[in-house]
CSV table of C-alpha atoms and ligand atoms in Angstrom, one decimal:
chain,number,residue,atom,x,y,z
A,633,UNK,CA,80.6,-97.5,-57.5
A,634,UNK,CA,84.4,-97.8,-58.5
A,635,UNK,CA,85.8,-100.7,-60.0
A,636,UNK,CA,86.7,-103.4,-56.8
A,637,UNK,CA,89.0,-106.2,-57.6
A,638,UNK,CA,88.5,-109.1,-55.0
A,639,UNK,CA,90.4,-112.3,-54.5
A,640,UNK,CA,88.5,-114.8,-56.9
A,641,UNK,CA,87.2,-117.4,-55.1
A,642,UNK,CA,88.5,-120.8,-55.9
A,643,UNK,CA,86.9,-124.0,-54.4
A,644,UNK,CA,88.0,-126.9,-53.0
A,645,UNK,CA,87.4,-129.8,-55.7
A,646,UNK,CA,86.9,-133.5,-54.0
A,647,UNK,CA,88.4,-136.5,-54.9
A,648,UNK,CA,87.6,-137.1,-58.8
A,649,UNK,CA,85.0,-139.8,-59.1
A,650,UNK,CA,84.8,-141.4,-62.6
A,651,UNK,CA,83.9,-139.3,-64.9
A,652,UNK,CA,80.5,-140.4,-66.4
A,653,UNK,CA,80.7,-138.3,-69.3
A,654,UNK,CA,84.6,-138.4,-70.7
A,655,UNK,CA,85.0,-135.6,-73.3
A,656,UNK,CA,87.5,-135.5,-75.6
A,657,UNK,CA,87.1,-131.9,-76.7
A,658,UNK,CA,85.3,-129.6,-78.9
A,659,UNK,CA,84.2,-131.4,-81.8
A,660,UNK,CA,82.8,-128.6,-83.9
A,661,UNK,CA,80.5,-125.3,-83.2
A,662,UNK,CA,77.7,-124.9,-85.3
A,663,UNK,CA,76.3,-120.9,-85.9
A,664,UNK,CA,72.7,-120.6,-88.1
A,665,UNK,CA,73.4,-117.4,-89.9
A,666,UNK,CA,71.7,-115.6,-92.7
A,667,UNK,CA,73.7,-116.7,-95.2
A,668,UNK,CA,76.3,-119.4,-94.6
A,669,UNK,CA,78.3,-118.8,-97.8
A,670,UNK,CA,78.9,-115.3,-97.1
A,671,UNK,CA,79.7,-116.2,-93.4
A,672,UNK,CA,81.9,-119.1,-94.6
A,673,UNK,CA,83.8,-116.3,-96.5
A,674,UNK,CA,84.4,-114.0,-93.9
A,675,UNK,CA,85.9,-116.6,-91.4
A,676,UNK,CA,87.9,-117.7,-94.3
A,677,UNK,CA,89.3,-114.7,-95.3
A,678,UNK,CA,89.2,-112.7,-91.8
A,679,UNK,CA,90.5,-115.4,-89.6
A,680,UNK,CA,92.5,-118.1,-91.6
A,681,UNK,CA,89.8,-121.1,-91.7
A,682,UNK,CA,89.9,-123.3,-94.3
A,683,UNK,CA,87.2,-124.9,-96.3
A,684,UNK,CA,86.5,-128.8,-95.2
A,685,UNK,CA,83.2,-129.9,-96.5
A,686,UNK,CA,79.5,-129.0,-97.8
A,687,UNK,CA,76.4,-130.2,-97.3
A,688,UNK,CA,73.1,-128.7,-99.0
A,689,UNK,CA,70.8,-129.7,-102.0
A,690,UNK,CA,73.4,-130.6,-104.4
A,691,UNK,CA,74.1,-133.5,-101.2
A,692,UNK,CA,70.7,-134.2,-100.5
A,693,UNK,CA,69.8,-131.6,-97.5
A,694,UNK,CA,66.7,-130.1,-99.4
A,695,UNK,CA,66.1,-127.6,-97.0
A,696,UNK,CA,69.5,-125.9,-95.6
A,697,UNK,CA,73.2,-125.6,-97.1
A,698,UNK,CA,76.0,-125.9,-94.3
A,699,UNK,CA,79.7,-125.2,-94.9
A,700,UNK,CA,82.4,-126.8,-92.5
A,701,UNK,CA,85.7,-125.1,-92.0
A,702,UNK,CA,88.5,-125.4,-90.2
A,703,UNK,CA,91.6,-124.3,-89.0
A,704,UNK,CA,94.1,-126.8,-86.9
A,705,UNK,CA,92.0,-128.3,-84.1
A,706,UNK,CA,89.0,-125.9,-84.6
A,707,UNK,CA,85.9,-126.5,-86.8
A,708,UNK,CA,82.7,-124.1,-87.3
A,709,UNK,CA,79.6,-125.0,-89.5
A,710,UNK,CA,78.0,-122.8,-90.9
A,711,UNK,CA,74.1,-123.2,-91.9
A,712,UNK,CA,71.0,-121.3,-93.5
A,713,UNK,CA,67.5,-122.5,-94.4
A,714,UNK,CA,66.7,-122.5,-97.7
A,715,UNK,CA,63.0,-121.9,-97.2
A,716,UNK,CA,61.2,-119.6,-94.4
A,717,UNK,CA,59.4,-122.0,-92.5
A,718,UNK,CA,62.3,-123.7,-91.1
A,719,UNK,CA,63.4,-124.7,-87.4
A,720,UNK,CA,66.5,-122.4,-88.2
A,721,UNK,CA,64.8,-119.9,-90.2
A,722,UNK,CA,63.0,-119.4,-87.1
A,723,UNK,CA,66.1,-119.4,-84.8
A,724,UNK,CA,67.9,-116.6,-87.3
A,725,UNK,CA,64.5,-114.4,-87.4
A,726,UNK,CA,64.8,-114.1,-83.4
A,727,UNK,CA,68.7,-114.2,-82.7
A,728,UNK,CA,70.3,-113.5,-85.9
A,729,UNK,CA,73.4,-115.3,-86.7
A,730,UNK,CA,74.5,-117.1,-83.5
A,731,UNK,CA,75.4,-120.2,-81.9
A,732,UNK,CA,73.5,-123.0,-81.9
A,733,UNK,CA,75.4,-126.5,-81.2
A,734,UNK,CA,78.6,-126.7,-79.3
A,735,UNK,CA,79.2,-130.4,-80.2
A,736,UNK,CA,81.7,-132.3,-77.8
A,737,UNK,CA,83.5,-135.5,-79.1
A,738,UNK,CA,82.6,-138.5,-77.3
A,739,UNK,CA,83.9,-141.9,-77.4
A,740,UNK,CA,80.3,-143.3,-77.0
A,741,UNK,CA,77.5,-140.8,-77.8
A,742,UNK,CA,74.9,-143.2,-76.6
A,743,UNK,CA,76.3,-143.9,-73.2
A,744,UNK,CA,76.7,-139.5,-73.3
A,745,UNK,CA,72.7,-139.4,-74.1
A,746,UNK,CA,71.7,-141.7,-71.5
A,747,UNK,CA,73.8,-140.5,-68.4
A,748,UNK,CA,73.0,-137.2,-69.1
A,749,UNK,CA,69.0,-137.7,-69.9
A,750,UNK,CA,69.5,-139.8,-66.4
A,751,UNK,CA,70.5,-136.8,-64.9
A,752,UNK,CA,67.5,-134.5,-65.9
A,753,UNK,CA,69.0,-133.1,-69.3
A,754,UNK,CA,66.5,-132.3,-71.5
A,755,UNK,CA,66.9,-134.6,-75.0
A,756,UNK,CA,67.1,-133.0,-78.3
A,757,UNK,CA,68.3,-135.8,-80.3
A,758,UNK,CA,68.2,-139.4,-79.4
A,759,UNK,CA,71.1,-141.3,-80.1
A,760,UNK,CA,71.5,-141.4,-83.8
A,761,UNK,CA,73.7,-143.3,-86.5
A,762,UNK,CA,75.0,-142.0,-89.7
A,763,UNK,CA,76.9,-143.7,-92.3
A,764,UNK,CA,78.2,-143.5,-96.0
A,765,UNK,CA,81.0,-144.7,-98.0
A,766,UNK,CA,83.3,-143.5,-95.3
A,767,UNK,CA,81.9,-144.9,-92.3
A,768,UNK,CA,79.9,-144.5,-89.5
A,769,UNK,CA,79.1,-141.9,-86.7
A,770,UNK,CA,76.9,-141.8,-83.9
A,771,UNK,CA,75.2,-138.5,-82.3
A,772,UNK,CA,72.9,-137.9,-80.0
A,773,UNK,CA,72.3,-134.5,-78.1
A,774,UNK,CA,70.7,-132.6,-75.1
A,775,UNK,CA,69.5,-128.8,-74.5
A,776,UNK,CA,71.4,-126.4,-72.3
A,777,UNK,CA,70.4,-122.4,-72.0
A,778,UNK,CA,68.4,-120.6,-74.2
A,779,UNK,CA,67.9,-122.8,-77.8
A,780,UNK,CA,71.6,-123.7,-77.6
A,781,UNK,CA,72.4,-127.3,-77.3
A,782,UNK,CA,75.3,-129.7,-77.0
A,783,UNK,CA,75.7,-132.7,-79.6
A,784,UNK,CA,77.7,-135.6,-78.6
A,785,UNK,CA,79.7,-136.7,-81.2
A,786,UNK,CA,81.4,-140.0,-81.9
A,787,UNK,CA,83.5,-140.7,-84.8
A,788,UNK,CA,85.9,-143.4,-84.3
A,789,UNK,CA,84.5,-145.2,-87.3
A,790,UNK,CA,84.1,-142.3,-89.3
A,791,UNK,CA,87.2,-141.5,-92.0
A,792,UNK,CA,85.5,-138.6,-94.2
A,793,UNK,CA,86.3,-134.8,-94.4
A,794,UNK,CA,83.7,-134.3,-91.3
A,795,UNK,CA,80.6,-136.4,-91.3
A,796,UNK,CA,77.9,-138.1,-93.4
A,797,UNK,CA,75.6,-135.9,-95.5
A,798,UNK,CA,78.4,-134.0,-96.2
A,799,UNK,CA,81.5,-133.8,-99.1
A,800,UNK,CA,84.7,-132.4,-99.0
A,801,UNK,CA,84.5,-128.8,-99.9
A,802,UNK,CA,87.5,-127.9,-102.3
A,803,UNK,CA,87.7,-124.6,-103.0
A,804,UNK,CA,90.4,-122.2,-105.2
A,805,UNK,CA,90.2,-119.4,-102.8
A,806,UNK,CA,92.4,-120.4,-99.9
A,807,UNK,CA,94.0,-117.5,-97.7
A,808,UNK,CA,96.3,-118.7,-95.4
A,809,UNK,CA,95.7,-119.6,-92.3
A,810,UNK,CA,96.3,-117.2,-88.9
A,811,UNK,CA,97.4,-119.5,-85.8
A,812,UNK,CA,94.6,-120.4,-84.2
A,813,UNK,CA,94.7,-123.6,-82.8
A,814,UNK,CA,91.7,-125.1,-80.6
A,815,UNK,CA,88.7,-123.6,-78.6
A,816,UNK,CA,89.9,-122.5,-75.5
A,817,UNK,CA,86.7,-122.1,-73.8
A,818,UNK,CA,83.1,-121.1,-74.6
A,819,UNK,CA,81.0,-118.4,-73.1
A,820,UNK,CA,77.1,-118.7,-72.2
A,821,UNK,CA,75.1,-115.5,-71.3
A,822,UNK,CA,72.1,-116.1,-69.0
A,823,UNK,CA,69.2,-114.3,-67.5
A,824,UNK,CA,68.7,-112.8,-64.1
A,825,UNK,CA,69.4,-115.4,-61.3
A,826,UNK,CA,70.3,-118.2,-63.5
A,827,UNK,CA,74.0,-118.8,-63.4
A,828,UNK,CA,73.2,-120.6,-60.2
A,829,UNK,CA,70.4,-123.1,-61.5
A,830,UNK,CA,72.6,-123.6,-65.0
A,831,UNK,CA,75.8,-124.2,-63.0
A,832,UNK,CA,74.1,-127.0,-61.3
A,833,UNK,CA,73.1,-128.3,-64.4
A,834,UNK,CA,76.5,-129.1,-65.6
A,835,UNK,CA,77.5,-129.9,-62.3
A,836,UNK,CA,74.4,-132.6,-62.1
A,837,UNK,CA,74.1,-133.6,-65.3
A,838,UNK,CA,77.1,-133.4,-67.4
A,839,UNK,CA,79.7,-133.6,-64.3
A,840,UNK,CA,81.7,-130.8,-64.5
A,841,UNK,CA,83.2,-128.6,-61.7
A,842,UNK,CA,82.8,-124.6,-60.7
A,843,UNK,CA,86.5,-124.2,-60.4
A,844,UNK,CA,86.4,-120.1,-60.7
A,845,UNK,CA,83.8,-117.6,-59.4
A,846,UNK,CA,83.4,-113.7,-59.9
A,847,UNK,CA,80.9,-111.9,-58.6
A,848,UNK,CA,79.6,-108.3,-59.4
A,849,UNK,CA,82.5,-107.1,-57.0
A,850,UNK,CA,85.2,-108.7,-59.0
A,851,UNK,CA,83.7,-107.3,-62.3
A,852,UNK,CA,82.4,-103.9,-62.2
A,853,UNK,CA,82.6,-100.7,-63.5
A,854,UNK,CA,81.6,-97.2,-62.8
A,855,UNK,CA,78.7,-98.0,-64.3
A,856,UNK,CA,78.0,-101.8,-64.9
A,857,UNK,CA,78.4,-105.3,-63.8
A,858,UNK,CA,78.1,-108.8,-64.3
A,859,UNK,CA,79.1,-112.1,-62.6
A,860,UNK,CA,81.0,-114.9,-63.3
A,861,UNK,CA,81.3,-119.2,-62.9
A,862,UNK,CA,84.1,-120.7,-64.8
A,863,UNK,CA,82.6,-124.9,-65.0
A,864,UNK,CA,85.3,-127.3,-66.7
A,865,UNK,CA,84.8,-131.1,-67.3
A,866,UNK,CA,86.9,-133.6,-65.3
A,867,UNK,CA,89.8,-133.5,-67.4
A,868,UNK,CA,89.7,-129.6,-68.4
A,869,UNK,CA,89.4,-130.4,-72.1
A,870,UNK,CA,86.1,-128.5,-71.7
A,871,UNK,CA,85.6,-125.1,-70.4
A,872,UNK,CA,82.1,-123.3,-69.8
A,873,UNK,CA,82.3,-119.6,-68.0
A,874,UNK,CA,78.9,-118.5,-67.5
A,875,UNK,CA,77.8,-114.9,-67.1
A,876,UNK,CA,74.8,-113.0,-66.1
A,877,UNK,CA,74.3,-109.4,-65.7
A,878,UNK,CA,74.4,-107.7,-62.4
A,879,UNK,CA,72.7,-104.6,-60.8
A,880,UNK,CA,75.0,-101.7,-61.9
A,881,UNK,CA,74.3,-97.5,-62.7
A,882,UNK,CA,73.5,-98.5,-65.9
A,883,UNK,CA,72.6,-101.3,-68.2
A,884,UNK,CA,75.1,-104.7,-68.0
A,885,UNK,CA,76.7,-105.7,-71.3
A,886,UNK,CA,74.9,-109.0,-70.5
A,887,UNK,CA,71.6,-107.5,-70.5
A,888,UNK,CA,72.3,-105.7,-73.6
A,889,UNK,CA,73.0,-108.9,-75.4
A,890,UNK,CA,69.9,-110.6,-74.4
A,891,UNK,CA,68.0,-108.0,-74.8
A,892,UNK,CA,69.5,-108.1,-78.6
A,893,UNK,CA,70.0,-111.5,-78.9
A,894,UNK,CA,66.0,-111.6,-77.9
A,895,UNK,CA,67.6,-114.8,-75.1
A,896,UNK,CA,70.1,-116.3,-73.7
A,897,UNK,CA,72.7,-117.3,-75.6
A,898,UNK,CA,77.1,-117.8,-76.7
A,899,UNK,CA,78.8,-114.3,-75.6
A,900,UNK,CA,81.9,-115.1,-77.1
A,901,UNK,CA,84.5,-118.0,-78.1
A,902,UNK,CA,88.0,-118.2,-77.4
A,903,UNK,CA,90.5,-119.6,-79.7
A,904,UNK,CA,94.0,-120.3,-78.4
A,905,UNK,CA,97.2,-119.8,-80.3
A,906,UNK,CA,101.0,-119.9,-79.8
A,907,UNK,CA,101.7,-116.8,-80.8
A,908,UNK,CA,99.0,-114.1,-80.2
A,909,UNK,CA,101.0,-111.4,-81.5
A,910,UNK,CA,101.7,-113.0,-84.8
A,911,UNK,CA,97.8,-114.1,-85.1
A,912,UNK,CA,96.9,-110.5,-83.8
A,913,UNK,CA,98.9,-109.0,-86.5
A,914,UNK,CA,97.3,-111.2,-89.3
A,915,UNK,CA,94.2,-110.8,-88.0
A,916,UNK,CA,94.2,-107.1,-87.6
A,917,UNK,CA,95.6,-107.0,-91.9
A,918,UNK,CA,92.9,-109.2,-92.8
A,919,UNK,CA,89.9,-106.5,-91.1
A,920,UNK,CA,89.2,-108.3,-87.7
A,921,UNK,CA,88.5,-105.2,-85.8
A,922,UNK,CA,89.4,-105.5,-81.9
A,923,UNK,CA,88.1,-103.2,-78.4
A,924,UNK,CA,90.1,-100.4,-78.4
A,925,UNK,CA,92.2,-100.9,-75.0
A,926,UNK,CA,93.6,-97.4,-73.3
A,927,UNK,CA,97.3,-96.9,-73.9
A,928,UNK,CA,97.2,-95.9,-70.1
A,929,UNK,CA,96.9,-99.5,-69.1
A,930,UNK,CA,100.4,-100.5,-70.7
A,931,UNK,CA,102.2,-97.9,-68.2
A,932,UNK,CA,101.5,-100.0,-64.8
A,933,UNK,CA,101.4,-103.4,-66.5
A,934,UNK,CA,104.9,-104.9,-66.0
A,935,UNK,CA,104.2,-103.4,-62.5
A,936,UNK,CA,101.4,-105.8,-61.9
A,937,UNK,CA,102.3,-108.9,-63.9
A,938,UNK,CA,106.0,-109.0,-63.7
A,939,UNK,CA,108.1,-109.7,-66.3
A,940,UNK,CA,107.0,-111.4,-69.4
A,941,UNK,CA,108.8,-112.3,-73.1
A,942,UNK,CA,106.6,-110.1,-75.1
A,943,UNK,CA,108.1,-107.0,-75.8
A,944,UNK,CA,106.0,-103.9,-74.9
A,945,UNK,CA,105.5,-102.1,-77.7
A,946,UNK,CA,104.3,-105.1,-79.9
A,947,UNK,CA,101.4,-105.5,-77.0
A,948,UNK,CA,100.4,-102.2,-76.6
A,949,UNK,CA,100.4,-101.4,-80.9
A,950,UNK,CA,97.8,-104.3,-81.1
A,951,UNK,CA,96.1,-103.8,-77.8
A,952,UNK,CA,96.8,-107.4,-76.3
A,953,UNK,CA,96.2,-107.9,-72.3
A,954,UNK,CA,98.5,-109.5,-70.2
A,955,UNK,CA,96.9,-111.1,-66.9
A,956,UNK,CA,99.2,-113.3,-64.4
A,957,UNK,CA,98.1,-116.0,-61.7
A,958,UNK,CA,100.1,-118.9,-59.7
A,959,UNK,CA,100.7,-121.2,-62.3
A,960,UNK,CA,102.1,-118.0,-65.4
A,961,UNK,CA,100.4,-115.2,-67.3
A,962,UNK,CA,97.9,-115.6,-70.4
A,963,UNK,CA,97.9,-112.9,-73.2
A,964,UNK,CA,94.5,-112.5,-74.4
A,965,UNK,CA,92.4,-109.7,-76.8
A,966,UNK,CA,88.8,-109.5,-77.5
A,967,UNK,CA,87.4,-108.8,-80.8
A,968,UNK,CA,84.2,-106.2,-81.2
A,969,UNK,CA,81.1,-108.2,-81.9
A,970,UNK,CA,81.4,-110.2,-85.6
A,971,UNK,CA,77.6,-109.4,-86.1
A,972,UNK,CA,75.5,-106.0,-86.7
A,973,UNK,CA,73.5,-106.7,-83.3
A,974,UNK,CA,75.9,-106.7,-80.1
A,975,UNK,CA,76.4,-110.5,-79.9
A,976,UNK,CA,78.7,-112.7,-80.2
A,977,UNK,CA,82.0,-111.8,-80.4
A,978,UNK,CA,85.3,-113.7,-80.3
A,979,UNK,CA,88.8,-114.1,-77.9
A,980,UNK,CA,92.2,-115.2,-78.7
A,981,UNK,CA,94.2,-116.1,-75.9
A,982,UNK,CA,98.0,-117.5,-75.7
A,983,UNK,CA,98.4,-119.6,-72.6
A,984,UNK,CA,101.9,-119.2,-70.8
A,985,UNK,CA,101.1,-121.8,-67.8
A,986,UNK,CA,98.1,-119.8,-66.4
A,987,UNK,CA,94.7,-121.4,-66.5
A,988,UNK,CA,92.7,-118.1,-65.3
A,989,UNK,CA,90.6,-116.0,-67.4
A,990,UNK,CA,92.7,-112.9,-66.9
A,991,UNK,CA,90.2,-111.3,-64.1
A,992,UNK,CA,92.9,-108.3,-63.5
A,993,UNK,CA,92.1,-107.4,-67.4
A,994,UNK,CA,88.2,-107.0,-66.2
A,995,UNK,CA,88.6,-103.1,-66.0
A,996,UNK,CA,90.2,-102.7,-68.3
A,997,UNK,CA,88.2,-104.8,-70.6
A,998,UNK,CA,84.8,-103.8,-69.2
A,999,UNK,CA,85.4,-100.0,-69.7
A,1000,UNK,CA,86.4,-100.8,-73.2
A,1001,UNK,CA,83.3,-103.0,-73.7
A,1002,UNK,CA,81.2,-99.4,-72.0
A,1003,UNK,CA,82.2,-97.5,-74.5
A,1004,UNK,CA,80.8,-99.2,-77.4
A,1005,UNK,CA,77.9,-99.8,-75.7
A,1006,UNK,CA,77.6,-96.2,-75.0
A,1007,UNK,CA,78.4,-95.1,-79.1
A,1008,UNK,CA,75.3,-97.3,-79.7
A,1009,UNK,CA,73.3,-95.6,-77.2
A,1010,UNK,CA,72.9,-98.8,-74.8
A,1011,UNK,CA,74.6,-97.8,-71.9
B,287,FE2,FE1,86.9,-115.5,-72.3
């Protein structure tokens, strides 16, 4: 079946109602890896974070070590187990390194835990105080798809480097940082016939809004498809495409990354900046390797998105996309997976008024996405 591109379909959105579950952003994303220093290295030295704090046995945690970085508004944790009969252990010997918490900031994590147990989330931690010499914080947390879950963070009363249990991590090896400057959304893979039943459940219980859908006509290929819905809190601080895979010739990239990822699970995280060809540039010096995009799709592409303030060439040397809807146009590039197993992998995306996801790149994109899939005989 050729590639279709259909209008997307954008819903009506009623009257807001108050929002029972006010987020104030991504507070921090948590991956269980193999071995957090090495990881804590890589992100460090490939995309520009800087170290923050540490927590392990030298702070108390017996069992795991965890490194905090950050760069501008964005902070990762990264975290092994120290021993092999671990909760994470167990979660790194099925998925390998991959997302486990997307923490939100609240401004009351205990009001967060009880509308959204009300609601029919599923607890995994009860609201929960923490405190040392630099005050205190409160979390509490519910499951979403596959093991992932979502912490609820609050930290008005909390002045350390990033919470208790941990220290600040100073470190002499500091490479400079690349641009990027919040999450710009996060990306959940799901099984068969469940993008429905896990869009209700942020609908239901953590309030949000479908305000984009795709389906398989929107994004397939000659050969593969998935679909697409795009949920977003009340105030759009908080973005959640979901994806699952969709009959096609041949295998979906979705199903390939649950069949690797051994579940559902984080696709990929995009990180905004104001300058994507600057942070493209950097990234690309530093060994960030990105989907190859066709120099083919640069000769129509001022054709279909008008006229832009990015020069050509500079776009078309690094492989950035250029999408356009109502409100502007978005830049945006997609790096290969950061893991051996096709996993998760990572956007960055520069804003210029659009709030789309750049659904005329989808071609483009998904091809590219084919043939790596393909070179590792999974197509
Ligand atoms: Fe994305």
């Amino acid at each position: 079946m050729p590639t279709t591109i259909a209008a997307p379909k954008t819903k009506t959105v009623p009257a807001a109602e108050k929002d029972f579950l006010p987020l104030q952003g991504t507070d921090y994303i948590e991956f269980y890896v193999g071995n957090a220093k090495q990881a804590a290295h890589f992100y460090k030295t490939a995309f520009g974070f800087q170290s923050l704090a540490y927590s392990g046995p030298e702070t108390g945690m017996k069992d795991r070590a965890s490194y905090a970085i950050r760069q501008n508004k964005i902070t990762f944790v990264l975290t092994t187990p120290l021993r092999p009969n671990h909760s994470v252990a167990d979660h790194h010997h099925k998925h390998g390194d991959g997302v486990k918490v997307l923490a939100l900031t609240v401004g009351d994590a205990t009001s967060a835990w009880e509308e959204t147990t009300k609601r029919g989330g599923k607890s995994y931690m009860e609201p929960k105080r923490l405190s040392d010499d630099d005050g205190e914080l409160v979390m509490s947390g519910i499951r979403t798809y596959g093991e992932v879950v979502h912490l609820f963070i609050e930290r008005l009363n909390y002045h350390g480097p990033f919470m208790p249990g941990f220290r600040k991590w100073e470190s002499n090896y500091n490479p400079p940082e690349t641009g990027l400057q919040h999450v710009d959304h996060c990306v959940g893979n799901v099984g068969w016939n469940q993008m429905n039943p896990w869009v209700k459940f942020y609908e239901d219980v953590m309030g949000f809004r479908n305000i984009l859908s795709f389906d398989d006509k929107d994004i397939s290929t000659e050969y593969s498809a998935l679909m697409s819905k795009v949920m977003s809190n009340g105030n759009g601080f908080v973005k959640f495409p979901i994806n699952e895979p969709a009959e096609g010739k041949k295998k979906s990239q979705v199903e390939e990354y649950l069949e690797f990822y051994n579940g559902e699970g984080v696709q990929h995280i995009a990180m905004a900046t104001n300058n994507i060809i600057e942070t493209v540039t950097d990234l690309q010096k530093r060994g960030v390797e990105f989907l190859h995009i066709p120099s083919t799709y640069y000769d129509t592409l001022l054709d279909r998105v008008g006229h832009i303030d990015e020069e050509l060439n500079a776009l078309k040397r690094l492989g950035i996309l250029v999408d356009r809807d109502d409100e502007g146009y978005l830049l945006q590039i997609f790096t290969k997976p950061v893991e051996d197993r096709p996993t998760l992998f990572f956007e960055i995306i520069q804003r210029k008024g659009a709030k789309s996801f750049g659904k005329g790149n989808f071609k483009a994109l998904f091809e590219a996405i084919e043939r790596e899939q393909a070179a590792r005989g999974n197509l």
